[in-house]
Coordinates of C-alpha atoms in Angstrom, one line a residue:
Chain N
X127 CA 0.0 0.0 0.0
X128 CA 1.4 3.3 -0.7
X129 CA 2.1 5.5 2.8
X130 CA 2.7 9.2 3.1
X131 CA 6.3 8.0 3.9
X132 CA 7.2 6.3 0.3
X133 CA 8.0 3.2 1.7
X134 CA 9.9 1.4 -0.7
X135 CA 8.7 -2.1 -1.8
X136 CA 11.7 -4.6 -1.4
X137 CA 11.7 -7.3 0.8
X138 CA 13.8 -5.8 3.6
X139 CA 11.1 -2.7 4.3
X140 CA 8.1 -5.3 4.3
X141 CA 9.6 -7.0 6.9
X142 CA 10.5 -4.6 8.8
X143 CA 6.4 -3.1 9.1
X144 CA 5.5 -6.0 10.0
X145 CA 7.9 -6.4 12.8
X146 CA 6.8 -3.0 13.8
X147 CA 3.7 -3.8 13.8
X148 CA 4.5 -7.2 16.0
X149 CA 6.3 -5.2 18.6
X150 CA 3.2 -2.7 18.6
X151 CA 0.9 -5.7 19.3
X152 CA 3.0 -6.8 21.9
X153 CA 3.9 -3.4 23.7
X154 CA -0.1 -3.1 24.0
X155 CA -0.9 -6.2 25.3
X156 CA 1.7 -6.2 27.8
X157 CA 0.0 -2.9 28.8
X158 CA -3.4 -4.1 29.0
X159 CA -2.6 -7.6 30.7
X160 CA -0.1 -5.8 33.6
X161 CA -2.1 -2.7 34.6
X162 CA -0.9 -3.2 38.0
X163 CA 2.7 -2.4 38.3
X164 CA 3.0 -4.0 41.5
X165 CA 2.3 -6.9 40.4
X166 CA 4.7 -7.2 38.0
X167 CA 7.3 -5.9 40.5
X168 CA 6.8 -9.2 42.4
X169 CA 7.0 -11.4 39.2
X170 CA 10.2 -9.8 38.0
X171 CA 11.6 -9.7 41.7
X172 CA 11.7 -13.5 41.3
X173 CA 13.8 -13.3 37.6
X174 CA 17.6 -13.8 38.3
X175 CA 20.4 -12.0 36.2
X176 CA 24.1 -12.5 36.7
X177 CA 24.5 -8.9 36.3
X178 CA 22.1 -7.4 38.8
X179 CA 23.5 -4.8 40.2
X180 CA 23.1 -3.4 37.2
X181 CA 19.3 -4.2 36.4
X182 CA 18.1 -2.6 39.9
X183 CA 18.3 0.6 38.2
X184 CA 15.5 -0.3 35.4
X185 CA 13.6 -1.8 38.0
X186 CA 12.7 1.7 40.0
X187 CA 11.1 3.3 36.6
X188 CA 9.2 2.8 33.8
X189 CA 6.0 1.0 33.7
X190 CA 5.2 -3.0 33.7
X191 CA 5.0 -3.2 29.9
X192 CA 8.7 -1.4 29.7
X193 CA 10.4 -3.3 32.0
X194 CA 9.3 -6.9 30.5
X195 CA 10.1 -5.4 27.1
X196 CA 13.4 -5.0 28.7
X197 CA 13.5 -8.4 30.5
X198 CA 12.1 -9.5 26.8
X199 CA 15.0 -7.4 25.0
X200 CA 17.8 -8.9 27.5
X201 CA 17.0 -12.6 26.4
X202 CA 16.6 -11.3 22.5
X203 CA 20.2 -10.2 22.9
X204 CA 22.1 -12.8 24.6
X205 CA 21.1 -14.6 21.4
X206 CA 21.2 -12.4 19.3
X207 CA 24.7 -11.2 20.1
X208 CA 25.6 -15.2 18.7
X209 CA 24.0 -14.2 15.1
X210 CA 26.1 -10.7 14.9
X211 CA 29.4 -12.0 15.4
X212 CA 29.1 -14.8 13.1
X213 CA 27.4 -12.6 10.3
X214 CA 29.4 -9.6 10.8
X215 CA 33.2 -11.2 11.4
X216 CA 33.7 -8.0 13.4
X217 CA 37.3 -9.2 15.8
X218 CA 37.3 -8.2 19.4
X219 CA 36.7 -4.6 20.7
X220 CA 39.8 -3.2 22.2
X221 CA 38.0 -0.6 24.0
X222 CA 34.7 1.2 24.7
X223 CA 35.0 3.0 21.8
X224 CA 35.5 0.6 19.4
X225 CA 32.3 -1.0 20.8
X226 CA 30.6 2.1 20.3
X227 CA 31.5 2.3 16.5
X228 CA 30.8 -1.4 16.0
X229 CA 27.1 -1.0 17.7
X230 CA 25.8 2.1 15.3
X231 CA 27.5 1.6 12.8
X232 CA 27.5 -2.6 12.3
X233 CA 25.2 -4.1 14.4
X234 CA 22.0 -1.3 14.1
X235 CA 22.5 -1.0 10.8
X236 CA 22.3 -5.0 10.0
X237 CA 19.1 -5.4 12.4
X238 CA 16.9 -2.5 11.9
X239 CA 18.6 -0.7 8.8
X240 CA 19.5 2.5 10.4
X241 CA 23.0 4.2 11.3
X242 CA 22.3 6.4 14.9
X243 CA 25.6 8.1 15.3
X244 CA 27.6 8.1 18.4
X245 CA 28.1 11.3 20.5
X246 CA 28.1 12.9 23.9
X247 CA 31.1 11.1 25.0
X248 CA 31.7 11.1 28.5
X249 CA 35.2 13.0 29.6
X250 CA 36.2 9.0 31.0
X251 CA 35.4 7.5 27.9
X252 CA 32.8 5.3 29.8
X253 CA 29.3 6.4 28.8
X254 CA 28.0 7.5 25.3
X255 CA 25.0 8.1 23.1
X256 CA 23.3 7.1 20.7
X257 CA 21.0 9.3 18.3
X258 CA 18.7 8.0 16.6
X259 CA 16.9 10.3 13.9
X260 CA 14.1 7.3 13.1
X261 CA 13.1 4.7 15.1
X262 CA 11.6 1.7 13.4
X263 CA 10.1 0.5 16.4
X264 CA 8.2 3.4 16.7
X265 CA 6.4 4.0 13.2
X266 CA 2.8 5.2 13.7
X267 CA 2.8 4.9 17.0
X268 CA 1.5 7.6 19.0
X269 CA 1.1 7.1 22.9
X270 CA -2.0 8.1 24.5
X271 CA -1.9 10.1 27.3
X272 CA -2.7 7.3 29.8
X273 CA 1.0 5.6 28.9
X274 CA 2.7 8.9 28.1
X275 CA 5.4 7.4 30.9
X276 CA 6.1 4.0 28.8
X277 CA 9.2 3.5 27.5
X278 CA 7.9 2.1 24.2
X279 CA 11.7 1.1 22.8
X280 CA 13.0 -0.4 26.0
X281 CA 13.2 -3.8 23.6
X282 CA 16.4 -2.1 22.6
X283 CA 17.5 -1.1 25.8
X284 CA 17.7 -4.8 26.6
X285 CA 19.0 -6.3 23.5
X286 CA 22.1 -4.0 24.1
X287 CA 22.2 -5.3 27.7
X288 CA 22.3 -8.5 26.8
X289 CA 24.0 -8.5 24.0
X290 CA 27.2 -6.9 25.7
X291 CA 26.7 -9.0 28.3
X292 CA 27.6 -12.0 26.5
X293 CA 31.4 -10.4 25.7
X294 CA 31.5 -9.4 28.9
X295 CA 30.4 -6.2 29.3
X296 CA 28.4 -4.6 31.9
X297 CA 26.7 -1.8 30.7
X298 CA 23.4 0.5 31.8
X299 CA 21.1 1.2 28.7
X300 CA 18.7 3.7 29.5
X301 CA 16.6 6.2 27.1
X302 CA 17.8 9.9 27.4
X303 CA 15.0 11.2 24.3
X304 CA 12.3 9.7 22.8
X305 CA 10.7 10.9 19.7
X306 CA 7.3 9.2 21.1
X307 CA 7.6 11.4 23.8
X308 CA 7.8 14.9 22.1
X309 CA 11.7 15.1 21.9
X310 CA 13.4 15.6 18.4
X311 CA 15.6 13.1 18.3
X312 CA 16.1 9.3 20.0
X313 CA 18.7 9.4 22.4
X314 CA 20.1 6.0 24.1
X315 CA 22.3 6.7 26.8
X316 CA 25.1 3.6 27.0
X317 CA 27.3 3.6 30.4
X318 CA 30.3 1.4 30.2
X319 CA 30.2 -0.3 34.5
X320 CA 32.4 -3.3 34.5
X321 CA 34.2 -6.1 32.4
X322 CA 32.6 -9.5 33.4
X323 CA 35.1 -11.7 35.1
X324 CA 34.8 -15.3 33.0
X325 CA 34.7 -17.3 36.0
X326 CA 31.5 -15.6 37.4
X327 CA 28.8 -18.7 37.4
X328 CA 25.8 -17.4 34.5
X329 CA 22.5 -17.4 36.3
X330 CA 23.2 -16.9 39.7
X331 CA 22.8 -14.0 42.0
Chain S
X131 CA -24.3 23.8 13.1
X132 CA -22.3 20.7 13.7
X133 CA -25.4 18.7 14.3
X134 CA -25.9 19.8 10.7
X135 CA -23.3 18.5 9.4
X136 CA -23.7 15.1 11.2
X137 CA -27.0 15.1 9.8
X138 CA -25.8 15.6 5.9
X139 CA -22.8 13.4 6.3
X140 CA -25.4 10.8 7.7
X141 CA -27.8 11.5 4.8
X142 CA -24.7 10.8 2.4
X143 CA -23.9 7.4 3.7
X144 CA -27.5 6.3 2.1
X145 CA -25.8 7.6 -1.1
X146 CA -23.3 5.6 -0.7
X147 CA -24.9 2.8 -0.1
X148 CA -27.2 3.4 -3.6
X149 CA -24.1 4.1 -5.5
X150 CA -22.0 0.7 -4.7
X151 CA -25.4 -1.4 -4.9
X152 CA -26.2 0.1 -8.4
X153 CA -22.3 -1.4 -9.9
X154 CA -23.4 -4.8 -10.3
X155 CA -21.7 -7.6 -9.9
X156 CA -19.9 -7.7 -12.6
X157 CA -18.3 -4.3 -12.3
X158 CA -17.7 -4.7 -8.6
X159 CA -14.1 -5.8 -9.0
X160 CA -12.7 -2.6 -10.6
X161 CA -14.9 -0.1 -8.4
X162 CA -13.3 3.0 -7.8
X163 CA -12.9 3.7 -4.2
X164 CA -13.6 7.5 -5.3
X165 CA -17.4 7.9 -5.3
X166 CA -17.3 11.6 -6.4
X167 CA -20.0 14.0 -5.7
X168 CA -22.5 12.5 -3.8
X169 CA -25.2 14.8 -4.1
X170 CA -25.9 18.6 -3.6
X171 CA -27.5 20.4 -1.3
X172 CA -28.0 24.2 -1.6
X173 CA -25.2 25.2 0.8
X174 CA -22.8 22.4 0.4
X175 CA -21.8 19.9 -2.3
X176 CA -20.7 16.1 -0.5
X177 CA -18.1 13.7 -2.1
X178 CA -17.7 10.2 -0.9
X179 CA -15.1 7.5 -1.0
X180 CA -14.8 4.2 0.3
X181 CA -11.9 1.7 0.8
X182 CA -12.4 -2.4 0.1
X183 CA -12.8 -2.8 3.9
X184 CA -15.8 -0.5 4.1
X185 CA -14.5 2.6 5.2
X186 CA -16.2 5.3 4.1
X187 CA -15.0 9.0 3.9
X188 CA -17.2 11.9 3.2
X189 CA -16.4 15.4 2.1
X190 CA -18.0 18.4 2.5
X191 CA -17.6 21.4 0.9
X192 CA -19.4 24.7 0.6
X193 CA -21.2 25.2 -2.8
X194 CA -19.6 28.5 -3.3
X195 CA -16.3 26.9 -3.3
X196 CA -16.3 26.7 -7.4
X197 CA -12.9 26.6 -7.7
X198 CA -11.8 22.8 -6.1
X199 CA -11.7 20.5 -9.1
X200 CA -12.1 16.8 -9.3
X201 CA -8.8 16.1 -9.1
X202 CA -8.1 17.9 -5.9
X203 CA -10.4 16.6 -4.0
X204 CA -9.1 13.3 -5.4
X205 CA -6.4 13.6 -3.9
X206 CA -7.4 15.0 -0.6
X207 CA -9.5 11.5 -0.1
X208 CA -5.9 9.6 -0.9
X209 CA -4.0 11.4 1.7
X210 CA -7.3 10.7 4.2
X211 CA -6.8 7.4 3.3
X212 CA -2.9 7.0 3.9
X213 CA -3.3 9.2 7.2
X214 CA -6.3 6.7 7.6
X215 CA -4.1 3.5 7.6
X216 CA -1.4 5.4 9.6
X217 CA -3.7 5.5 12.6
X218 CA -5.0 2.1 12.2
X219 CA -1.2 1.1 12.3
X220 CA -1.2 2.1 15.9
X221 CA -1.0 -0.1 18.0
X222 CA -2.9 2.3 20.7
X223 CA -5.2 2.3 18.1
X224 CA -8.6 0.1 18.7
X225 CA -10.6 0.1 15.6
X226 CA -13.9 1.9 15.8
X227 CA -12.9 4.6 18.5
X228 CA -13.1 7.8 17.5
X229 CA -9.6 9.2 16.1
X230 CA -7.6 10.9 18.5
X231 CA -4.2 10.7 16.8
X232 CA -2.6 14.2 16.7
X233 CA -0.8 13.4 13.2
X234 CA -4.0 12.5 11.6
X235 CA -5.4 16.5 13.0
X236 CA -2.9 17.9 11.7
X237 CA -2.7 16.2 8.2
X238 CA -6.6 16.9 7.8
X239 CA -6.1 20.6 9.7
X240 CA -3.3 21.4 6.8
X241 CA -5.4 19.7 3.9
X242 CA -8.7 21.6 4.8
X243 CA -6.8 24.9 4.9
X244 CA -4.9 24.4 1.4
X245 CA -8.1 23.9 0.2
X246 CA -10.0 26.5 1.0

């Protein structure tokens, strides 16, 4: 069908609606089924990470549907992280910024087609972000004023968690601008906290 | 005067109704989604459209507007309908409540003041 937008017609952008579309389906029912945040708070007390002193941070905002979008995101990317090395043949990081680079420029651009660039570093090289001039997650949504706190994208957030995770990095993903909320641009704040040690058992606390 | 306009809009869907009826069956594959004027009234002149799922959109305009041509309002029903399917593709969205997008306002906001 033809959109105000010109979508183009190959394969790649069909795919890509619907998974926008998916997402969309899920974000909603997620809201309607866990209306109660404390409820969920209990639930996702009971999930275990390895890194959770990280996680303890997500847990304090956002609403039910963000955080198990998150929760949702983290699994997405401990797997996911298995497809990008093998596809991409990118060698280890040597540092933070290298992992930066590799993330806009490699790894978004593979998954959802689009090239955020990386700014706003930090003066200790640690933390970074991410702009993002279009979202593909986010195309015709528009929050109603009842969920005007949701972080629709937190999917991301936790795919990059868990992703970096899995090459032993701790890091803290966290939305500084959202387009769905009235900002111009997408902003993903990444913070650099620790290199996971190897022999730290997976799945305990 | 907005009950008005409820009421002629309301009139118009019987129009509509008459004009997809009166294809025939044999036509009804290649029916136009544009329905063109729909009938006039005194003060306003109605156009109608509607898409394969039922959706109908109506147009009013006032009669002393001579200068829109068939064309234009041609394409104001297309961008209805793509600012239409944007809406539906919200997920926020449940089908049959009244539209409270902000995009789709402004979209029909700028299209009515081109216009006119």
């Amino acid at each position: 069908m033809s959109r105000q937008s010109n979508r183009a017609t190959d394969s790649k952008k069909m795919n890509s609606e619907l998974f926008t579309l998916t997402y969309g389906a899920l974000v909603t029912q997620l809201c309607k089924d866990y209306e109660n945040d404390e409820e969920v708070n209990k639930q996702l007390d009971k999930i275990k990470f390895t890194s959770h002193v990280v996680l303890h941070r997500f847990f304090q905002e956002g609403c039910a549907a963000g955080k198990i979008t998150n929760k949702m995101g983290y699994n997405i990317g401990v797997r996911l992280i298995e497809d990008f090395l093998a596809r991409s043949s990118v060698g280890r990081c040597h540092d933070f910024r290298e992992t930066a680079d590799v993330i806009a420029k490699v790894a978004f651009k593979m998954y959802l087609g689009i090239t955020p660039s990386v700014t706003n570093w930090s003066p200790a090289g640690d933390e970074f972000s991410l702009i993002l001039e279009s979202n593909p997650l986010v195309d015709f949504v528009e929050l109603p004023d009842n969920h005007s706190n949701l972080v629709y994208s937190s999917l991301l957030c936790g795919v990059l968690r868990g992703a970096l995770e899995m090459v032993q990095m701790a890091v803290d993903v966290r939305f500084a601008q959202d387009t769905l909320r009235g900002d111009s641009v997408t902003e993903i704040r990444m913070k650099f906290i620790k290199r996971i040690e190897e022999n730290l058992p997976a799945g305990d606390e | 005067m907005l009950i008005s306009f409820h009421y002629t809009v309301h009139t118009s869907l019987d129009v509509v109704e008459e004009k997809i009826s009166g294809v025939g069956k044999a036509l009804a594959d290649q029916r136009e989604l544009y329905l063109g004027l729909l009938y006039p009234t005194e003060d306003y002149k109605v156009y109608g459209y509607m898409t394969n799922s039922k959706v109908k959109f109506v147009i009013v305009v006032d009669s002393s507007n001579t200068s829109l041509r068939d064309n234009e309002i041609r394409s104001m029903f297309r961008k209805l309908h793509n600012s239409f399917t944007d809406v539906m593709c919200n997920p926020f969205y449940n089908p049959g409540d009244p539209i409270q997008s902000k995009a789709f306002d402004s979209i029909v906001s700028t299209m009515m003041v081109q216009a006119f």
